Amino acid sequence: MGDRVRVQVRVGGVVQGVGFRPFTHGLAKQLGLAGFVSNDSNGVLAEVEGTLPAVAAFVRRLREDAPPLALVESVTERSLAPTGERGFTIAASQAGSARRTLVSPDMATCADCLGELFDPTDRRHRYPFINCTNCGPRFTIVRDVPYDRPATTMAGFRMCAECAREYSDPGDRRFHAQPVCCPNCGPTLRVLDAGGTLLAGGVGEHAVDADPIVATARLLAEGAVVAVKGLGGYHLAALAGCESAVAALRSRKHREDKPFALMVPDLAAAARLCVVSDAAAEALTGPERPIVLLPRREAAVEAAVEGAVGAPGEDVAPSVAPGNRHLGLMLAYTPLHHLLVAELAAPFVLTSGNICDEPIAYHDEDALRRLGRIADAFLLHDRGIHIRTDDSVLRILRGAPTALRRSRGFVPRPVPLPAALPRPVLGCGAELKNTFCLAREHHAFVSHHIGDLENAETLQSFTDGIAHFRRLFDVEPLIIAHDLHPEYLSTKYALDLAADTSLETMGVQHHHAHIAACLTDNGASGPVIGVAFDGLGYGDDATLWGGEFLVADLAGYQRVGALEQVRLPGGAAAIKEPWRMAAAYLVAAFGAQMPRDLDVARRNAARWPAVCRMAETGLQAPLTSSAGRLFDAVAALTGVRDSVNYEGQAAVELEQRAATVWGGAGPVPPTYRAGIERPDGDGPFRVRGTDLVRAAARDVGAGVDTPTVAARFHAAMADAIVRGCEQARDASGLSEVALSGGVFQNVLLTELAVLRLRDAGFTVLTHRRVPPNDGGISLGQVAVAGARDAAGRPGVSTGWTDSLAKPEATRQGHRGGGR
C-alpha cells in the first residue's frame, strides 16, 4: 500500500448528539482520508486511512477543532493494516455490552436556528421545534445509548423527505441531528383551557385554526396563568407586570414568598431590571441558559421591599419577589420560548410546574390533572419528555458563576473525580435539595435537581432517576454511600437497597461530604481546613452539627472546632420560626439578665416565656452548632423575619439588608467579635456565637438600624471564620481552606471571608460547578466512599485518615492552588 497507514481512533466524552460524526466526516474529506466513523456505546469510533501526515493531522484536530457542544475527554489510536479503501462514510451505530459514552445536556437554540425561526422565507419559519446538531433537546429525550433517533422520544415522528435529505447530507447542519423535524413531520402545539377544551392548534379534524403561540400570548396579556410544556417539564407562566395574575399564581401554587423566576426578552431587558455584570451576561447568554440571580436596579428595590405598585420597575409586580432585592432572570432557551418572548415583548414569570414541594409535572396527563387547579390554560406539545429536569440556578460569586442548582443545561455532564474509583459507587445525597450521584472510574454523574425528599412523589422521582442513570451510563454500583441521619428517606433507600442486594453501604458524615464535594469540584484531594456552615447535619456524635471546622481529606476528617452549641426550641419548629432561635441565643447569651425591651419578645409575647423555658431546660430542644440557625436568630432579633415560608428565607433577607451598607466597596470593619475557647483543653475549639448575639442585641436596643447590625454581624462571622482557620492552621500546619455548606450561598459572607482568609495567608477553595448547598452532598459522598475504598477502609467516614494522623505528614501532603 506504499506510504499509506490505517489507524483506528476512539473518542470518548460528550461526543454523541453534538455533531461529532458530521465533523469527523468533513475533517476526513478535507484531509483526503478514507474510512468510516460511527457511534457505539463507548463514544465515537473511526477508522482512517491515508498518508501519515494527514492521519496525524486528523487525530490532532479531532481534539483541537471539535464541535462547540462536544467535550472530548480522550482520543486513543491503534494502528491497523491498510486495506486500500476509498471514500469516507458514516456507518450505522454499533451497540455494545459495555456502555461508556456520555450524553450531552439539553442546549439553547443556536444562532443559525434562531435566524431560520424568524425568517419568513424559511420552511421552518415560526416552527417551535427547530433544532440542529448544535442545539436542542438531548438529555431530556434520550431513553438509551447509542444516541440515535430510535432511542429518543422522537422515535415516533417519521422524517419527511426533506428532513431525511438534510439528515443524510454530510454538508448539512442537520446531518444526523436526531431530533430533526419540521412542520410537516414533527411535533405540534395546541392550547387547551383548564377543562380540556381545545382553544388553538392541534391536528386532524378537531384542530382549531389559530396560532397557539399568539393565543398563549393573548391569554398571558389578559392576566391568565398558563402551564407551558418545556424541555424538562411544565412551567407555570404569568405576565410579570400583572399583579393580579402573579398573586393568583402564588396563591394557587401555595408559594407564599419564595421569588419567581422571570424570562426576559434579551440582555437589554435584563439590564433594565437588574445590574448585569460581564460574568452575569456571559452566564445568561451561554448555551446552558440558567436562571441567574441578580441584584435589582436601585430604582426598583424599594418597590419590591415595600410592595408598591406603579413604582419604578413596573414591569415586575410586587408579588414576583416580595421583599427581595434580587431577581432570578433567564433568557429564552427553546424556539417556543423565543416565539413567546417575541409575541409578548415583556418579561413573564416562568416557574416550575408543580404545587409547592412536589416534583415538576412532565407527563401530559399528570400535568393536566395536577396543574388544572393552578393554570387557566395549557400550552402543550406532543414530543415526549423522558426525564424531568428543572432549570439550573447560578449566582455570581467573586466575578464568576457559582451553581446553586445544577440541572438543565449542565446535567448529565460528568464531574471528574480526582482519582479513579476502584469500584462503582452510588451516592444517595441528603434530604433537602436532593441529588444522587452514580460514579465509575473518573466520572461522577451528579443527577439533575430532585428536590426535597419529603413526600412519596419526590421519592419516586429519586428512584426513577437512579434507575435511568444506571441504565444510561451502565453503572452498577457495588458501594452505596449515604448520610448518617437515620430518618432521611435517602438513607432509608440506601439501607433497603443494600438489604435487598447485599451491596456494601458506607455512611458519610454530612459535613465531611460538603468538604469532599468542594475538594472534588476543585480537582483536589486534600488535606485542607474545611469550613462547613449550613442549616443542620447529623454529627458523628448524634447531635445536630452545622458550624464546623474540620481538618479533612477525601478519606477522613477530624472535627477541630465548631460554633458553640445552643438549644433548638421545638426542634423543626425552630427552623420555620427563627424567633425561637433568637430566644434560645438570648437565653444562652444573657441568662436571667436578658434585656426586657426587645421587639422580638414583644412580637411573640404569647409564646416567648414557654420557648425560653424550653431553651433553659432542654425539653424538646436538642443541641445544635448550626451556623444557619445563628443567622436566623440575628434576623429575628433585628426584625427582619420571625417566621419563614421557604428554606433560608431569613438568612437571605438578612444578607440583603447587610449588602445595602457594604455595597461591594470593601470589607466592613468588625465591630462585634466572637470569642474562641477550648473548654476541653486539647479538644475542639468553640466559637461563641452568643457573643455576636449579645452585641447585636445591645445595638438593637440602642436604636442602631437593621442594615448596620446585619453588616456588622456578617463582618464578625467572616472574622470568626478566619480566626477559626488560624486555630486549625496552628494545629495542623495546613494553609488551604475549603468553604462549603448552604451558608456559603451568601455572597456577602463568602466574599468577606475569602478576602480576609487570603489576607491571613490562606489559599481558598470555593464551589463553582456543584452547589455548596445539599445539592453537592451526593458528589461528596461518592468521593469519600471512593477514597475509603481505595484505602481499604470501609464503614462510616469518621476520624483521622492515616495522612492526617501526624502534623508533619499533613504538611508534606499539603497542596496549593486555591481557587
XYZ file of N, CA and C in Angstrom, residues 96 175 196 222 249 433 464 494 537 571 602 615 631 670 718 722 724 733 770:
57
model
N -23.243 -2.190 22.007
C -22.226 -2.971 22.703
C -22.682 -3.338 24.090
N -27.127 17.227 9.652
C -26.641 15.875 9.361
C -26.597 15.064 10.658
N -59.940 21.218 29.416
C -59.539 20.316 28.342
C -60.072 20.672 26.982
N -53.858 39.020 28.997
C -55.158 39.255 29.642
C -55.169 38.880 31.113
N -51.271 33.181 40.822
C -50.342 32.056 40.679
C -49.730 31.707 42.029
N -32.923 19.589 48.867
C -32.196 19.865 47.621
C -31.484 18.614 47.107
N -36.743 6.696 40.257
C -36.805 6.600 38.797
C -35.531 7.155 38.168
N -31.053 3.773 50.747
C -29.743 3.117 50.631
C -29.702 1.826 51.429
N -26.991 19.181 60.044
C -26.491 17.907 59.548
C -26.215 17.002 60.733
N -37.428 21.816 68.161
C -36.878 21.039 67.055
C -37.146 21.702 65.714
N -41.614 41.150 72.284
C -42.957 41.723 72.261
C -43.791 41.141 71.126
N -35.566 26.452 76.037
C -34.136 26.678 75.820
C -33.347 26.497 77.112
N -27.728 32.701 61.989
C -28.234 33.736 61.089
C -29.714 33.984 61.335
N -15.075 44.803 61.503
C -15.835 44.047 62.501
C -15.968 44.857 63.795
N -17.357 36.557 59.248
C -16.173 36.359 58.413
C -14.908 36.372 59.271
N -12.064 33.288 59.859
C -10.614 33.434 59.704
C -9.892 33.002 60.976
N -10.944 31.015 63.316
C -11.066 29.569 63.481
C -10.089 28.821 62.603
N -0.771 22.729 60.505
C 0.200 23.170 59.514
C -0.396 23.421 58.149
N -20.539 22.638 41.226
C -21.532 21.937 42.053
C -21.950 22.862 43.179
